[in-house]
Every structure is written in C-alpha cells, then in structure tokens.
C-alpha cells in the first residue's frame, strides 16, 4: 500500500502562530499513522491578492501555481485556520482562491480540490478557539468538492494552551488533535488502497 500523502498548512504566517503550532501536532499524528506529510508555510509562498485582470494578463503567479500543484499531488489536507473577525483569514482564502483556478481551457475545474479529504482545526486566544472560522472553511471546501471530516478541534485561550515543547497542556486536546491527523491518514488509506 502507498503512504497517504497529506499537505498541511495554516492560515497564518505569524512567526509564533498558534495555528502553526497546532498543525504540527496533527502532522505528527498523521506521520505516526504512516502518512507522508508536506508542510507548507505561506511565508515561503507569498501571493498577490487574487485579481482576475492580473490573472488574465500574467497568468497564475509562480507561488500560487506551486501551492496548487502541491495540492494536486496530495490526497488530503490538514488545515489549521485562525479566526479574524469571526471568519477565515484573507491569507487562507486568497491561497484557496488562487488554487481553485484552472491554468488552461483543457484543465478540469477545481483539480486541486475535487475528491480530496480534509481535517480542520483552529486555535485562538479567545474563548471560542476560532471555531467560527471552521464553519466557513468547511462550507467553502465542501462546496468545491472536498470531503471534510466531521471531527475537528478548536483550542481556546491558545496563548496559555501550549507547553514549551509545543504539545498542548490539555491531554484531551493533544489526543484529539493528533487523532485528526491519524484519522485523515487512515481514511485516505481506505480510499486509496
Ligand atoms: C483577530 N483575532 C480574533 N480571534 C478570535 O477568536 N476571533 C476573532 O474574530 C478575531 N479577530 C481578529 C481579527 C484580526 C484582524 C486579528 C489580527 C486578530 C485574534 C487571533 O485569533 C489571534 O491574533 C491569533 O493569534 C491568530 O492566529 P495565529 O497567527 O496565532 O495562528
């Protein structure tokens, strides 16, 4: 059997991002379950704000194309989504918008998304842990052909939630986030034996 291939990314480029930290835990869970995981930090793939005129005149920017090709090359996604003003970050939305575009007339629409599987998580210093962003991410992904796992986890008071080694202080949260990675790897293995 091939290893499930998972692409992991967070909707924050902040150096000390809680969502990037959270993502690492889920990534470890997926790797322990046998997945080959590629982690993307959007700080390494800066993209302009999507603009159809820019797309028409210059095509897809190189970093957007890189991200889209990475999505195409993986079976599923681990996504950690911060919450800005009760919704998702512009960074995450913009990256997904670029990746949703076809690069030629011959290419099927939404090749980076159709038939993929995703698991979601969020972290915020607030009392809701960013869960409102996940409502938006889930709806958006499902509308573009991604099957999103029912299980998800939102970490409240994220500024107090992590140990120095990057693990979560709450054993229940740590286990739940790891299990997101594991479940995603297992489901991909079943669907792509
Ligand atoms: C926030 N933050 C925030 N948090 C939240 O729980 N609900 C919200 O609606 C918002 N809104 C919001 C708007 C803007 C513009 C900023 C910059 C921040 C706080 C946010 O959760 C916090 O900055 C996190 O640390 C962001 O995630 P990372 O970068 O730590 O992953």
mmCIF file of C-alpha atoms and ligand atoms in Angstrom:
data_model
loop_
_atom_site.group_PDB
_atom_site.id
_atom_site.type_symbol
_atom_site.label_atom_id
_atom_site.label_comp_id
_atom_site.label_asym_id
_atom_site.label_seq_id
_atom_site.Cartn_x
_atom_site.Cartn_y
_atom_site.Cartn_z
ATOM 1 C CA UNK A 1 0.000 0.000 0.000
ATOM 2 C CA UNK A 2 1.194 3.540 -0.796
ATOM 3 C CA UNK A 3 1.582 6.077 2.010
ATOM 4 C CA UNK A 4 -1.279 8.529 2.188
ATOM 5 C CA UNK A 5 0.025 11.902 1.019
ATOM 6 C CA UNK A 6 -1.106 14.837 3.108
ATOM 7 C CA UNK A 7 -0.463 18.533 2.590
ATOM 8 C CA UNK A 8 -0.568 20.567 5.813
ATOM 9 C CA UNK A 9 -0.955 24.330 6.017
ATOM 10 C CA UNK A 10 -2.094 27.056 8.405
ATOM 11 C CA UNK A 11 -3.853 30.302 7.584
ATOM 12 C CA UNK A 12 -1.228 32.392 9.362
ATOM 13 C CA UNK A 13 2.303 33.453 8.510
ATOM 14 C CA UNK A 14 2.945 34.749 12.039
ATOM 15 C CA UNK A 15 6.275 33.535 13.412
ATOM 16 C CA UNK A 16 4.767 32.291 16.681
ATOM 17 C CA UNK A 17 1.405 31.329 15.189
ATOM 18 C CA UNK A 18 -0.707 29.168 17.484
ATOM 19 C CA UNK A 19 -2.242 27.592 14.408
ATOM 20 C CA UNK A 20 1.147 26.602 13.019
ATOM 21 C CA UNK A 21 1.953 25.016 16.390
ATOM 22 C CA UNK A 22 -1.357 23.202 16.421
ATOM 23 C CA UNK A 23 -0.818 21.951 12.898
ATOM 24 C CA UNK A 24 2.487 20.320 13.954
ATOM 25 C CA UNK A 25 0.649 18.125 16.449
ATOM 26 C CA UNK A 26 -1.814 16.902 13.834
ATOM 27 C CA UNK A 27 1.073 16.367 11.405
ATOM 28 C CA UNK A 28 2.792 14.130 13.981
ATOM 29 C CA UNK A 29 -0.437 12.139 14.343
ATOM 30 C CA UNK A 30 -0.628 11.649 10.582
ATOM 31 C CA UNK A 31 3.037 10.667 10.316
ATOM 32 C CA UNK A 32 2.701 8.144 13.144
ATOM 33 C CA UNK A 33 -0.175 6.622 11.164
ATOM 34 C CA UNK A 34 2.108 6.193 8.147
ATOM 35 C CA UNK A 35 1.334 9.304 6.119
ATOM 36 C CA UNK A 36 3.876 11.233 4.084
ATOM 37 C CA UNK A 37 3.206 14.833 5.080
ATOM 38 C CA UNK A 38 4.354 18.007 3.334
ATOM 39 C CA UNK A 39 4.047 21.164 5.426
ATOM 40 C CA UNK A 40 3.620 24.479 3.629
ATOM 41 C CA UNK A 41 4.277 27.759 5.429
ATOM 42 C CA UNK A 42 2.705 30.538 3.374
ATOM 43 C CA UNK A 43 5.534 32.860 4.452
ATOM 44 C CA UNK A 44 7.550 30.942 1.831
ATOM 45 C CA UNK A 45 4.875 31.345 -0.873
ATOM 46 C CA UNK A 46 3.822 34.999 -0.935
ATOM 47 C CA UNK A 47 0.995 35.581 -3.445
ATOM 48 C CA UNK A 48 -0.718 38.737 -4.642
ATOM 49 C CA UNK A 49 -4.349 39.255 -3.731
ATOM 50 C CA UNK A 50 -6.374 37.457 -6.397
ATOM 51 C CA UNK A 51 -7.378 39.724 -9.258
ATOM 52 C CA UNK A 52 -8.921 38.478 -12.488
ATOM 53 C CA UNK A 53 -7.228 41.201 -14.533
ATOM 54 C CA UNK A 54 -3.825 40.171 -13.175
ATOM 55 C CA UNK A 55 -4.659 36.527 -13.894
ATOM 56 C CA UNK A 56 -5.697 37.419 -17.464
ATOM 57 C CA UNK A 57 -2.579 39.461 -18.156
ATOM 58 C CA UNK A 58 0.088 37.434 -16.330
ATOM 59 C CA UNK A 59 -1.451 34.035 -15.588
ATOM 60 C CA UNK A 60 -1.186 32.302 -12.255
ATOM 61 C CA UNK A 61 1.667 33.672 -10.126
ATOM 62 C CA UNK A 62 4.530 31.185 -9.598
ATOM 63 C CA UNK A 63 3.869 30.693 -5.877
ATOM 64 C CA UNK A 64 0.149 30.178 -6.390
ATOM 65 C CA UNK A 65 0.955 27.570 -9.024
ATOM 66 C CA UNK A 66 3.401 25.877 -6.650
ATOM 67 C CA UNK A 67 0.728 25.692 -3.967
ATOM 68 C CA UNK A 68 -1.877 24.424 -6.397
ATOM 69 C CA UNK A 69 0.498 21.748 -7.728
ATOM 70 C CA UNK A 70 1.235 20.649 -4.168
ATOM 71 C CA UNK A 71 -2.499 20.329 -3.521
ATOM 72 C CA UNK A 72 -2.934 18.292 -6.701
ATOM 73 C CA UNK A 73 -0.066 15.987 -5.678
ATOM 74 C CA UNK A 74 -1.558 15.134 -2.262
ATOM 75 C CA UNK A 75 -4.617 13.085 -1.311
ATOM 76 C CA UNK A 76 -5.753 15.286 1.531
ATOM 77 C CA UNK A 77 -5.185 18.358 3.631
ATOM 78 C CA UNK A 78 -4.622 19.184 7.281
ATOM 79 C CA UNK A 79 -5.684 22.787 7.762
ATOM 80 C CA UNK A 80 -5.291 24.997 10.833
ATOM 81 C CA UNK A 81 -7.393 28.111 10.447
ATOM 82 C CA UNK A 82 -7.072 31.226 12.595
ATOM 83 C CA UNK A 83 -10.182 33.358 13.079
ATOM 84 C CA UNK A 84 -10.163 37.010 12.015
ATOM 85 C CA UNK A 85 -13.347 38.993 12.639
ATOM 86 C CA UNK A 86 -15.393 35.831 13.038
ATOM 87 C CA UNK A 87 -14.246 34.380 9.735
ATOM 88 C CA UNK A 88 -11.190 32.987 7.969
ATOM 89 C CA UNK A 89 -8.010 34.909 7.254
ATOM 90 C CA UNK A 90 -7.528 36.683 3.949
ATOM 91 C CA UNK A 91 -4.327 34.661 3.583
ATOM 92 C CA UNK A 92 -6.123 31.320 3.651
ATOM 93 C CA UNK A 93 -8.975 32.494 1.433
ATOM 94 C CA UNK A 94 -6.624 34.058 -1.083
ATOM 95 C CA UNK A 95 -4.470 30.919 -1.306
ATOM 96 C CA UNK A 96 -7.555 28.778 -1.870
ATOM 97 C CA UNK A 97 -8.955 31.220 -4.437
ATOM 98 C CA UNK A 98 -5.755 31.067 -6.498
ATOM 99 C CA UNK A 99 -5.562 27.269 -6.223
ATOM 100 C CA UNK A 100 -9.164 26.973 -7.407
ATOM 101 C CA UNK A 101 -8.346 28.462 -10.822
ATOM 102 C CA UNK A 102 -7.666 26.479 -13.975
ATOM 103 C CA UNK A 103 -4.458 27.247 -15.812
ATOM 104 C CA UNK A 104 -5.778 26.183 -19.205
ATOM 105 C CA UNK A 105 -9.042 25.519 -21.010
ATOM 106 C CA UNK A 106 -8.221 21.797 -21.109
ATOM 107 C CA UNK A 107 -7.822 21.507 -17.360
ATOM 108 C CA UNK A 108 -10.847 20.274 -15.405
ATOM 109 C CA UNK A 109 -12.159 22.822 -12.913
ATOM 110 C CA UNK A 110 -11.072 22.511 -9.265
ATOM 111 C CA UNK A 111 -8.441 19.804 -9.865
ATOM 112 C CA UNK A 112 -6.761 20.753 -6.596
ATOM 113 C CA UNK A 113 -9.921 20.080 -4.610
ATOM 114 C CA UNK A 114 -12.196 17.504 -6.234
ATOM 115 C CA UNK A 115 -12.138 14.187 -4.384
ATOM 116 C CA UNK A 116 -9.742 15.404 -1.672
ATOM 117 C CA UNK A 117 -10.273 14.900 2.044
ATOM 118 C CA UNK A 118 -9.534 17.435 4.755
ATOM 119 C CA UNK A 119 -9.350 17.694 8.524
ATOM 120 C CA UNK A 120 -9.729 21.057 10.229
ATOM 121 C CA UNK A 121 -8.513 22.653 13.438
ATOM 122 C CA UNK A 122 -8.209 26.142 14.862
ATOM 123 C CA UNK A 123 -6.645 27.992 17.765
ATOM 124 C CA UNK A 124 -7.322 31.424 19.177
ATOM 125 C CA UNK A 125 -6.583 33.328 22.368
ATOM 126 C CA UNK A 126 -10.352 33.902 22.616
ATOM 127 C CA UNK A 127 -12.999 31.806 24.279
ATOM 128 C CA UNK A 128 -14.319 30.210 21.082
ATOM 129 C CA UNK A 129 -10.947 28.969 19.839
ATOM 130 C CA UNK A 130 -11.575 30.159 16.292
ATOM 131 C CA UNK A 131 -14.426 27.707 15.722
ATOM 132 C CA UNK A 132 -16.381 30.274 13.675
ATOM 133 C CA UNK A 133 -13.639 30.242 11.052
ATOM 134 C CA UNK A 134 -14.028 26.495 10.707
ATOM 135 C CA UNK A 135 -17.697 26.887 9.791
ATOM 136 C CA UNK A 136 -16.583 28.990 6.831
ATOM 137 C CA UNK A 137 -13.649 26.775 5.847
ATOM 138 C CA UNK A 138 -15.830 23.654 5.985
ATOM 139 C CA UNK A 139 -18.624 25.155 3.883
ATOM 140 C CA UNK A 140 -16.202 26.553 1.321
ATOM 141 C CA UNK A 141 -14.239 23.311 0.911
ATOM 142 C CA UNK A 142 -17.341 21.152 0.714
ATOM 143 C CA UNK A 143 -18.741 23.422 -1.994
ATOM 144 C CA UNK A 144 -15.624 22.866 -4.095
ATOM 145 C CA UNK A 145 -15.565 19.092 -3.846
ATOM 146 C CA UNK A 146 -13.580 18.363 -0.676
ATOM 147 C CA UNK A 147 -14.880 15.843 1.836
ATOM 148 C CA UNK A 148 -14.268 17.385 5.257
ATOM 149 C CA UNK A 149 -14.034 15.011 8.216
ATOM 150 C CA UNK A 150 -16.776 15.553 10.797
ATOM 151 C CA UNK A 151 -14.245 15.632 13.658
ATOM 152 C CA UNK A 152 -12.478 18.949 14.235
ATOM 153 C CA UNK A 153 -10.880 20.690 17.231
ATOM 154 C CA UNK A 154 -10.704 24.314 18.334
ATOM 155 C CA UNK A 155 -8.256 25.347 21.037
ATOM 156 C CA UNK A 156 -9.451 28.176 23.293
ATOM 157 C CA UNK A 157 -7.076 30.509 25.194
ATOM 158 C CA UNK A 158 -4.323 29.428 22.821
ATOM 159 C CA UNK A 159 -1.828 31.824 24.441
ATOM 160 C CA UNK A 160 -1.964 29.602 27.574
ATOM 161 C CA UNK A 161 -2.627 26.259 25.893
ATOM 162 C CA UNK A 162 0.824 25.072 24.793
ATOM 163 C CA UNK A 163 3.772 23.614 26.685
ATOM 164 C CA UNK A 164 7.289 24.815 25.836
ATOM 165 C CA UNK A 165 7.846 21.638 23.797
ATOM 166 C CA UNK A 166 4.891 22.505 21.525
ATOM 167 C CA UNK A 167 2.470 19.963 22.946
ATOM 168 C CA UNK A 168 -0.899 21.015 24.340
ATOM 169 C CA UNK A 169 -1.292 21.225 28.116
ATOM 170 C CA UNK A 170 -4.683 19.535 27.929
ATOM 171 C CA UNK A 171 -4.210 15.817 27.342
ATOM 172 C CA UNK A 172 -7.681 15.654 25.794
ATOM 173 C CA UNK A 173 -6.848 18.417 23.291
ATOM 174 C CA UNK A 174 -3.463 16.876 22.488
ATOM 175 C CA UNK A 175 -5.046 13.482 21.812
ATOM 176 C CA UNK A 176 -7.897 14.973 19.767
ATOM 177 C CA UNK A 177 -5.587 16.997 17.516
ATOM 178 C CA UNK A 178 -3.225 14.060 16.989
ATOM 179 C CA UNK A 179 -6.212 11.911 16.208
ATOM 180 C CA UNK A 180 -7.283 14.330 13.450
ATOM 181 C CA UNK A 181 -4.034 13.582 11.644
ATOM 182 C CA UNK A 182 -4.352 9.863 12.275
ATOM 183 C CA UNK A 183 -7.983 9.715 11.112
ATOM 184 C CA UNK A 184 -7.177 11.632 7.950
ATOM 185 C CA UNK A 185 -4.299 9.251 7.159
ATOM 186 C CA UNK A 186 -6.483 6.209 7.818
ATOM 187 C CA UNK A 187 -9.389 7.398 5.688
ATOM 188 C CA UNK A 188 -7.090 8.267 2.796
ATOM 189 C CA UNK A 189 -5.543 4.785 3.060
ATOM 190 C CA UNK A 190 -9.003 3.230 2.790
ATOM 191 C CA UNK A 191 -9.971 5.370 -0.196
ATOM 192 C CA UNK A 192 -6.628 4.989 -1.981
ATOM 193 C CA UNK A 193 -5.507 1.433 -1.132
HETATM 194 C C1 LIG B 1 -8.117 38.557 15.450
HETATM 195 N N1 LIG B 1 -8.300 37.620 16.446
HETATM 196 C C2 LIG B 1 -9.535 37.018 16.600
HETATM 197 N N2 LIG B 1 -9.706 35.923 17.421
HETATM 198 C C3 LIG B 1 -10.912 35.327 17.528
HETATM 199 O O1 LIG B 1 -11.048 34.329 18.236
HETATM 200 N N3 LIG B 1 -11.988 35.810 16.832
HETATM 201 C C4 LIG B 1 -11.914 36.872 16.015
HETATM 202 O O2 LIG B 1 -12.888 37.244 15.399
HETATM 203 C C5 LIG B 1 -10.641 37.516 15.883
HETATM 204 N N4 LIG B 1 -10.495 38.590 15.049
HETATM 205 C C6 LIG B 1 -9.231 39.046 14.752
HETATM 206 C C7 LIG B 1 -9.067 39.977 13.716
HETATM 207 C C8 LIG B 1 -7.793 40.377 13.356
HETATM 208 C C9 LIG B 1 -7.629 41.334 12.214
HETATM 209 C C10 LIG B 1 -6.667 39.883 14.056
HETATM 210 C C11 LIG B 1 -5.259 40.306 13.655
HETATM 211 C C12 LIG B 1 -6.824 39.010 15.089
HETATM 212 C C13 LIG B 1 -7.160 37.166 17.260
HETATM 213 C C14 LIG B 1 -6.472 35.974 16.603
HETATM 214 O O3 LIG B 1 -7.160 34.791 16.979
HETATM 215 C C15 LIG B 1 -5.013 35.929 17.095
HETATM 216 O O4 LIG B 1 -4.309 37.034 16.559
HETATM 217 C C16 LIG B 1 -4.332 34.620 16.740
HETATM 218 O O5 LIG B 1 -3.081 34.591 17.398
HETATM 219 C C17 LIG B 1 -4.176 34.462 15.224
HETATM 220 O O6 LIG B 1 -3.740 33.157 14.897
HETATM 221 P P1 LIG B 1 -2.182 32.763 14.811
HETATM 222 O O7 LIG B 1 -1.469 33.789 13.979
HETATM 223 O O8 LIG B 1 -1.652 32.753 16.242
HETATM 224 O O9 LIG B 1 -2.176 31.404 14.218
#
